[in-house]
Amino acid sequence: MLQHYDFSKFPSLKVKLIESVDKMLATKIAGLMAMIREEETKAPPAMVSGGAFEGSQDGPFGHGYGEGISAGADAEDWIVSRDKHRYDEIFYTLMPVNGKITGVNAKKEMTNSRLPNTVLGKIWKLADRDQDGMLDDEEFALAQHLIKVKLEGYELPTELPHHLVPPSHRKDPTADALYNHSED
């Protein structure tokens, strides 16, 4: 792709400009961040609270609602299933054994994202729901979905939200209730 460009025609880097940007990043950004924190603490409290206004920040008009990791939170279906057919194509090329791919095979595919290993490690921990060191098709699809979310610039959660847990890995609350009730 880069072979089509003539780098000799690119404007040269201005050393003075780079030095001033470096200086600004080293000195001014820290001060700016302190000012932002100070401004946030001085922000007036909400004028109205409680009653109908309780929890309104989490409504559909809240910041980031329905984006990134929150996408599909109020959907009937598993949000990952919308792209699962594409993820399944990749999954079956990785030679699953007994319906699962090894960590080594998953790693080869996941590193194609070019995300740092620390991020991929976090994605692995979130996706390997049964913690067996392998991924089934749903866990693999979840990992690919989380990679997509991260590549779109969103943060990853520390714990997987319930709406992202693969359907076959969800606990059935009615079965748990029946099981726990029958022991009484």
Coordinates of N, CA and C in Angstrom, one line a residue:
M1 N 0.8 -1.2 0.0 CA 0.0 0.0 0.0 C 0.9 1.3 0.0
L2 N 1.9 1.3 0.8 CA 2.8 2.5 0.9 C 3.7 2.6 -0.3
Q3 N 3.8 1.5 -1.1 CA 4.7 1.5 -2.2 C 4.3 2.5 -3.3
H4 N 3.0 2.9 -3.3 CA 2.5 3.9 -4.3 C 2.8 5.3 -3.9
Y5 N 3.4 5.6 -2.8 CA 3.7 7.0 -2.4 C 5.2 7.3 -2.6
D6 N 5.5 8.5 -3.0 CA 6.9 9.0 -3.1 C 7.2 9.8 -1.8
F7 N 7.9 9.2 -0.9 CA 8.2 9.8 0.4 C 9.1 11.0 0.2
S8 N 9.8 11.2 -0.9 CA 10.6 12.4 -1.1 C 9.8 13.6 -1.3
K9 N 8.5 13.4 -1.7 CA 7.6 14.6 -1.9 C 6.9 15.0 -0.6
F10 N 7.0 14.2 0.4 CA 6.4 14.6 1.7 C 7.1 15.8 2.3
P11 N 6.3 16.7 2.9 CA 7.0 17.8 3.6 C 7.9 17.3 4.7
S12 N 9.0 17.9 4.9 CA 9.9 17.5 6.0 C 9.4 17.9 7.4
L13 N 9.8 17.1 8.4 CA 9.3 17.4 9.7 C 10.0 18.7 10.3
K14 N 9.2 19.5 10.9 CA 9.7 20.7 11.5 C 10.1 20.4 12.9
V15 N 11.4 20.3 13.2 CA 11.9 20.0 14.5 C 11.4 20.9 15.6
K16 N 11.4 22.2 15.3 CA 10.9 23.2 16.3 C 9.4 22.9 16.7
L17 N 8.6 22.5 15.7 CA 7.2 22.2 16.0 C 7.1 21.0 16.9
I18 N 7.9 20.0 16.5 CA 7.8 18.7 17.3 C 8.3 19.0 18.8
E19 N 9.4 19.8 18.9 CA 9.9 20.1 20.2 C 8.8 20.9 21.0
S20 N 8.1 21.8 20.4 CA 7.1 22.6 21.1 C 5.9 21.7 21.5
V21 N 5.5 20.8 20.7 CA 4.5 19.8 21.0 C 4.9 18.9 22.2
D22 N 6.1 18.4 22.1 CA 6.7 17.6 23.2 C 6.6 18.4 24.6
K23 N 7.1 19.7 24.5 CA 7.1 20.5 25.7 C 5.7 20.7 26.2
M24 N 4.8 21.0 25.3 CA 3.4 21.2 25.7 C 2.8 19.9 26.4
L25 N 3.1 18.8 25.8 CA 2.6 17.5 26.4 C 3.2 17.2 27.7
A26 N 4.4 17.6 27.9 CA 5.1 17.3 29.1 C 4.7 18.3 30.3
T27 N 4.4 19.5 29.9 CA 4.1 20.5 31.0 C 2.7 20.9 31.1
K28 N 2.1 21.3 30.0 CA 0.8 21.9 30.0 C -0.4 20.9 30.2
I29 N -0.3 19.7 29.7 CA -1.3 18.7 29.8 C -1.6 18.4 31.3
A30 N -0.6 18.2 32.1 CA -0.8 17.9 33.5 C -1.6 19.0 34.2
G31 N -1.2 20.3 33.9 CA -2.0 21.4 34.5 C -3.4 21.5 34.0
L32 N -3.6 21.2 32.7 CA -5.0 21.1 32.1 C -5.8 20.1 32.8
M33 N -5.2 18.9 33.0 CA -6.0 17.8 33.7 C -6.4 18.2 35.1
A34 N -5.5 18.9 35.8 CA -5.8 19.4 37.2 C -6.9 20.4 37.1
M35 N -6.9 21.3 36.1 CA -8.0 22.2 36.0 C -9.4 21.6 35.7
I36 N -9.3 20.5 34.9 CA -10.6 19.8 34.6 C -11.1 19.2 35.9
R37 N -10.3 18.5 36.6 CA -10.7 17.9 37.9 C -11.3 18.9 38.8
E38 N -10.6 20.1 38.9 CA -11.1 21.2 39.8 C -12.5 21.7 39.3
E39 N -12.6 21.8 38.0 CA -13.9 22.3 37.5 C -15.0 21.3 37.8
E40 N -14.7 20.0 37.7 CA -15.7 18.9 37.9 C -16.2 19.0 39.4
T41 N -15.3 19.2 40.3 CA -15.7 19.3 41.7 C -16.5 20.5 42.0
K42 N -16.3 21.6 41.3 CA -17.1 22.8 41.5 C -18.4 22.8 40.8
A43 N -18.7 21.8 40.0 CA -20.0 21.7 39.3 C -21.1 21.7 40.3
P44 N -22.2 22.4 40.0 CA -23.3 22.4 40.9 C -24.0 21.1 40.9
P45 N -24.6 20.7 42.1 CA -25.3 19.4 42.2 C -26.6 19.5 41.3
A46 N -27.1 18.4 41.0 CA -28.4 18.3 40.2 C -29.4 19.1 41.0
M47 N -30.2 19.9 40.2 CA -31.2 20.7 40.8 C -32.4 19.9 41.3
V48 N -32.7 18.9 40.6 CA -33.9 18.0 41.0 C -33.3 16.6 41.1
S49 N -33.7 15.9 42.2 CA -33.3 14.5 42.3 C -34.4 13.7 43.0
G50 N -34.3 12.4 43.0 CA -35.3 11.5 43.6 C -36.5 11.3 42.7
G51 N -37.4 10.5 43.2 CA -38.6 10.2 42.5 C -38.4 9.8 41.0
A52 N -39.1 10.5 40.1 CA -39.0 10.2 38.7 C -37.7 10.4 38.1
F53 N -36.9 11.3 38.8 CA -35.5 11.6 38.3 C -34.5 10.7 38.8
E54 N -34.8 9.7 39.7 CA -33.8 8.8 40.2 C -33.4 7.9 39.1
G55 N -32.1 7.7 38.9 CA -31.6 6.8 37.9 C -31.7 7.3 36.4
S56 N -32.1 8.6 36.3 CA -32.3 9.1 34.9 C -31.0 9.2 34.1
Q57 N -29.9 9.2 34.8 CA -28.6 9.3 34.1 C -28.4 8.0 33.3
D58 N -29.0 6.9 33.7 CA -28.8 5.7 33.0 C -29.8 5.4 31.9
G59 N -30.7 6.4 31.7 CA -31.7 6.2 30.7 C -31.1 6.2 29.3
P60 N -32.0 6.0 28.3 CA -31.5 5.9 26.9 C -30.8 7.2 26.4
F61 N -31.0 8.3 27.1 CA -30.4 9.6 26.6 C -29.1 9.9 27.4
G62 N -28.7 8.9 28.3 CA -27.4 9.1 29.0 C -26.2 9.0 28.1
H63 N -25.1 9.6 28.6 CA -23.9 9.6 27.9 C -23.4 8.2 27.6
G64 N -23.2 7.8 26.3 CA -22.7 6.5 26.0 C -23.7 5.4 26.0
Y65 N -24.9 5.7 26.2 CA -25.9 4.6 26.3 C -26.1 3.9 24.9
G66 N -26.0 2.6 24.9 CA -26.2 1.9 23.7 C -24.9 1.9 22.8
E67 N -23.8 2.3 23.3 CA -22.6 2.4 22.5 C -21.5 1.5 23.2
G68 N -20.6 1.0 22.4 CA -19.5 0.2 22.9 C -19.9 -1.0 23.7
I69 N -19.5 -1.1 24.9 CA -19.8 -2.3 25.7 C -21.3 -2.3 26.1
S70 N -21.9 -1.2 26.1 CA -23.4 -1.1 26.5 C -24.3 -1.4 25.3
A71 N -23.8 -1.5 24.1 CA -24.6 -1.9 23.0 C -25.3 -3.2 23.2
G72 N -26.6 -3.2 23.0 CA -27.4 -4.5 23.2 C -27.8 -4.7 24.6
A73 N -27.6 -3.8 25.5 CA -27.9 -4.0 26.9 C -29.4 -4.2 27.1
D74 N -30.2 -3.6 26.3 CA -31.7 -3.7 26.4 C -32.3 -4.5 25.3
A75 N -31.5 -5.2 24.5 CA -32.0 -5.9 23.4 C -32.5 -7.3 23.8
E76 N -33.4 -7.8 23.1 CA -33.9 -9.2 23.4 C -32.9 -10.3 23.0
D77 N -32.2 -10.1 21.9 CA -31.2 -11.1 21.5 C -29.8 -10.7 22.0
W78 N -28.9 -11.7 21.9 CA -27.5 -11.5 22.3 C -26.9 -10.7 21.2
I79 N -26.4 -9.5 21.5 CA -25.8 -8.6 20.5 C -24.7 -9.2 19.7
V80 N -24.0 -10.1 20.2 CA -22.9 -10.8 19.5 C -23.4 -11.6 18.3
S81 N -24.7 -12.1 18.5 CA -25.2 -13.0 17.5 C -25.4 -12.3 16.1
R82 N -25.4 -11.0 16.1 CA -25.6 -10.3 14.9 C -24.4 -10.4 13.9
D83 N -23.2 -10.7 14.5 CA -22.0 -10.9 13.6 C -21.5 -12.3 13.8
K84 N -22.2 -13.2 14.5 CA -21.7 -14.5 14.8 C -21.4 -15.3 13.6
H85 N -22.2 -15.2 12.5 CA -21.9 -16.0 11.3 C -20.5 -15.7 10.8
R86 N -20.1 -14.4 10.8 CA -18.7 -14.1 10.4 C -17.7 -14.7 11.3
Y87 N -17.9 -14.6 12.6 CA -17.0 -15.1 13.6 C -16.9 -16.6 13.5
D88 N -18.1 -17.3 13.2 CA -18.1 -18.7 13.0 C -17.2 -19.2 11.9
E89 N -17.2 -18.4 10.8 CA -16.4 -18.8 9.6 C -14.9 -18.8 10.1
I90 N -14.5 -17.9 10.8 CA -13.1 -17.8 11.3 C -12.9 -19.0 12.3
F91 N -13.8 -19.2 13.2 CA -13.7 -20.2 14.3 C -13.5 -21.6 13.6
Y92 N -14.2 -21.9 12.6 CA -14.1 -23.3 12.0 C -12.8 -23.4 11.2
T93 N -12.2 -22.3 10.8 CA -10.9 -22.5 10.1 C -9.8 -22.8 11.1
L94 N -10.1 -22.6 12.4 CA -9.0 -22.7 13.4 C -9.0 -24.2 14.0
M95 N -9.7 -25.1 13.3 CA -9.6 -26.5 13.7 C -10.1 -26.8 15.1
P96 N -11.4 -26.5 15.4 CA -11.8 -26.9 16.7 C -11.9 -28.4 17.0
V97 N -11.6 -28.8 18.2 CA -11.6 -30.2 18.6 C -12.7 -30.3 19.7
N98 N -13.6 -31.1 19.5 CA -14.7 -31.3 20.5 C -15.4 -29.9 20.7
G99 N -15.5 -29.1 19.6 CA -16.2 -27.9 19.7 C -15.5 -26.7 20.3
K100 N -14.2 -26.9 20.5 CA -13.4 -25.8 21.1 C -12.1 -25.6 20.4
I101 N -11.6 -24.4 20.4 CA -10.2 -24.2 19.9 C -9.3 -23.9 21.0
T102 N -8.0 -24.3 20.8 CA -7.0 -24.1 21.9 C -6.7 -22.6 22.0
G103 N -6.0 -22.3 23.1 CA -5.6 -20.9 23.4 C -4.6 -20.5 22.3
V104 N -3.7 -21.4 21.9 CA -2.7 -21.1 20.9 C -3.3 -20.7 19.6
N105 N -4.3 -21.5 19.1 CA -5.0 -21.1 17.9 C -5.8 -19.8 18.0
A106 N -6.4 -19.6 19.2 CA -7.2 -18.4 19.4 C -6.2 -17.2 19.4
K107 N -5.1 -17.4 20.0 CA -4.1 -16.3 20.1 C -3.7 -15.8 18.7
K108 N -3.4 -16.8 17.8 CA -3.0 -16.5 16.5 C -4.0 -15.6 15.8
E109 N -5.3 -15.9 16.0 CA -6.3 -15.1 15.3 C -6.5 -13.7 16.0
M110 N -6.4 -13.7 17.3 CA -6.7 -12.5 18.1 C -5.6 -11.5 17.9
T111 N -4.3 -11.9 17.7 CA -3.2 -11.0 17.5 C -3.3 -10.3 16.1
N112 N -4.1 -10.8 15.2 CA -4.3 -10.1 13.9 C -5.0 -8.8 14.1
S113 N -5.6 -8.5 15.3 CA -6.2 -7.3 15.6 C -5.2 -6.2 15.8
R114 N -3.9 -6.6 16.1 CA -2.8 -5.7 16.5 C -3.0 -4.9 17.8
L115 N -3.9 -5.4 18.6 CA -4.1 -4.8 19.9 C -2.9 -5.3 20.8
P116 N -2.6 -4.5 21.8 CA -1.5 -5.0 22.7 C -1.9 -6.3 23.4
N117 N -0.8 -7.0 23.8 CA -1.1 -8.3 24.5 C -1.8 -8.1 25.8
T118 N -1.6 -7.0 26.5 CA -2.3 -6.8 27.7 C -3.8 -6.6 27.5
V119 N -4.2 -6.0 26.4 CA -5.6 -5.8 26.1 C -6.2 -7.2 25.7
L120 N -5.4 -7.9 24.9 CA -5.9 -9.2 24.4 C -6.0 -10.2 25.6
G121 N -5.1 -10.0 26.6 CA -5.2 -10.9 27.8 C -6.5 -10.5 28.6
K122 N -6.8 -9.3 28.6 CA -8.1 -8.9 29.3 C -9.3 -9.4 28.6
I123 N -9.3 -9.3 27.2 CA -10.4 -9.9 26.4 C -10.5 -11.4 26.6
W124 N -9.3 -12.1 26.7 CA -9.4 -13.5 26.9 C -10.0 -13.8 28.2
K125 N -9.7 -13.1 29.3 CA -10.3 -13.4 30.6 C -11.8 -13.2 30.6
L126 N -12.2 -12.2 29.9 CA -13.7 -11.9 29.8 C -14.4 -12.9 28.9
A127 N -13.7 -13.4 27.9 CA -14.4 -14.3 26.9 C -14.4 -15.8 27.4
D128 N -13.3 -16.2 28.0 CA -13.2 -17.6 28.4 C -14.1 -17.9 29.7
R129 N -15.4 -18.0 29.4 CA -16.4 -18.0 30.5 C -16.2 -19.2 31.4
D130 N -15.8 -20.4 30.9 CA -15.7 -21.5 31.8 C -14.2 -21.7 32.2
Q131 N -13.4 -20.8 31.9 CA -12.0 -20.7 32.3 C -11.2 -22.1 32.1
D132 N -11.4 -22.7 30.9 CA -10.8 -23.9 30.6 C -9.6 -23.8 29.7
G133 N -9.2 -22.5 29.4 CA -8.1 -22.3 28.5 C -8.4 -22.5 27.0
M134 N -9.6 -22.7 26.7 CA -10.1 -22.9 25.3 C -11.3 -22.1 25.1
L135 N -11.7 -21.9 23.8 CA -12.9 -21.1 23.5 C -13.8 -22.0 22.6
D136 N -15.1 -22.0 23.0 CA -16.1 -22.6 22.1 C -16.5 -21.5 21.2
D137 N -17.5 -21.8 20.3 CA -17.8 -20.9 19.2 C -18.4 -19.6 19.8
E138 N -19.2 -19.7 20.9 CA -19.8 -18.5 21.5 C -18.7 -17.6 22.2
E139 N -17.8 -18.3 22.9 CA -16.8 -17.6 23.6 C -15.8 -16.9 22.6
F140 N -15.6 -17.6 21.5 CA -14.7 -17.0 20.4 C -15.4 -15.8 19.8
A141 N -16.7 -15.9 19.5 CA -17.5 -14.8 19.0 C -17.5 -13.6 20.0
L142 N -17.6 -13.9 21.2 CA -17.6 -12.9 22.3 C -16.2 -12.2 22.2
A143 N -15.1 -12.9 22.1 CA -13.8 -12.4 22.1 C -13.6 -11.4 20.9
Q144 N -14.2 -11.9 19.7 CA -14.1 -11.1 18.5 C -14.9 -9.8 18.7
H145 N -16.1 -9.9 19.3 CA -16.9 -8.7 19.6 C -16.2 -7.7 20.5
L146 N -15.5 -8.2 21.5 CA -14.8 -7.3 22.4 C -13.6 -6.7 21.7
I147 N -13.0 -7.4 20.8 CA -11.9 -6.8 20.0 C -12.5 -5.7 19.2
K148 N -13.6 -5.9 18.6 CA -14.2 -4.9 17.7 C -14.6 -3.7 18.6
V149 N -15.1 -3.9 19.8 CA -15.5 -2.8 20.7 C -14.2 -2.0 21.0
K150 N -13.1 -2.6 21.3 CA -11.9 -1.9 21.7 C -11.3 -1.2 20.5
L151 N -11.4 -1.8 19.3 CA -10.8 -1.2 18.1 C -11.7 0.1 17.7
E152 N -12.9 0.1 18.1 CA -13.8 1.3 17.9 C -13.5 2.4 18.9
G153 N -12.6 2.1 19.8 CA -12.2 3.2 20.8 C -12.9 3.2 22.1
Y154 N -13.7 2.1 22.4 CA -14.4 2.1 23.7 C -13.5 1.3 24.7
E155 N -13.8 1.5 26.0 CA -13.1 0.8 27.0 C -13.7 -0.5 27.3
L156 N -12.9 -1.4 27.8 CA -13.4 -2.8 28.2 C -13.8 -2.8 29.6
P157 N -14.8 -3.5 30.0 CA -15.2 -3.6 31.4 C -14.3 -4.5 32.2
T158 N -14.3 -4.3 33.5 CA -13.5 -5.2 34.3 C -14.2 -6.6 34.5
E159 N -15.6 -6.5 34.5 CA -16.4 -7.7 34.5 C -17.3 -7.7 33.3
L160 N -17.6 -8.9 32.8 CA -18.5 -8.9 31.6 C -19.9 -8.6 32.0
P161 N -20.6 -7.7 31.4 CA -22.0 -7.4 31.7 C -22.8 -8.6 31.3
H162 N -23.9 -8.7 32.0 CA -24.8 -9.9 31.8 C -25.3 -10.0 30.4
H163 N -25.6 -8.9 29.7 CA -26.1 -9.0 28.3 C -25.1 -9.5 27.3
L164 N -23.8 -9.5 27.7 CA -22.8 -10.1 26.8 C -22.4 -11.5 27.1
V165 N -22.9 -12.1 28.2 CA -22.6 -13.5 28.5 C -23.2 -14.3 27.4
P166 N -22.5 -15.2 26.8 CA -23.0 -16.1 25.8 C -24.2 -16.9 26.3
P167 N -25.3 -17.1 25.5 CA -26.5 -17.7 26.0 C -26.2 -19.1 26.6
S168 N -25.4 -19.9 26.1 CA -25.1 -21.2 26.6 C -24.4 -21.2 28.0
H169 N -23.8 -20.0 28.3 CA -23.0 -19.9 29.5 C -23.8 -19.1 30.6
R170 N -25.0 -18.8 30.3 CA -25.9 -18.1 31.3 C -26.5 -19.0 32.2
K171 N -26.6 -18.6 33.5 CA -27.2 -19.4 34.5 C -28.7 -19.2 34.3
D172 N -29.5 -20.3 34.4 CA -31.0 -20.2 34.3 C -31.5 -19.9 35.7
P173 N -31.9 -18.7 36.0 CA -32.4 -18.3 37.3 C -33.5 -19.1 37.8
T174 N -34.4 -19.6 36.9 CA -35.6 -20.4 37.4 C -35.1 -21.8 37.8
A175 N -34.1 -22.3 37.0 CA -33.6 -23.6 37.4 C -32.9 -23.5 38.7
D176 N -32.1 -22.5 38.9 CA -31.4 -22.3 40.2 C -32.4 -22.2 41.4
A177 N -33.5 -21.4 41.1 CA -34.5 -21.2 42.2 C -35.1 -22.5 42.5
L178 N -35.5 -23.3 41.5 CA -36.1 -24.6 41.7 C -35.1 -25.6 42.5
Y179 N -33.9 -25.5 42.1 CA -32.9 -26.4 42.7 C -32.7 -26.0 44.1
N180 N -32.5 -24.7 44.4 CA -32.3 -24.3 45.8 C -33.5 -24.5 46.6
H181 N -34.7 -24.4 46.1 CA -36.0 -24.5 46.8 C -36.2 -26.0 47.2
S182 N -35.8 -26.9 46.3 CA -36.1 -28.3 46.5 C -35.2 -28.9 47.7
E183 N -34.1 -28.2 48.0 CA -33.3 -28.7 49.1 C -33.9 -28.3 50.5
D184 N -34.8 -27.3 50.5 CA -35.4 -26.9 51.8 C -36.2 -28.0 52.5

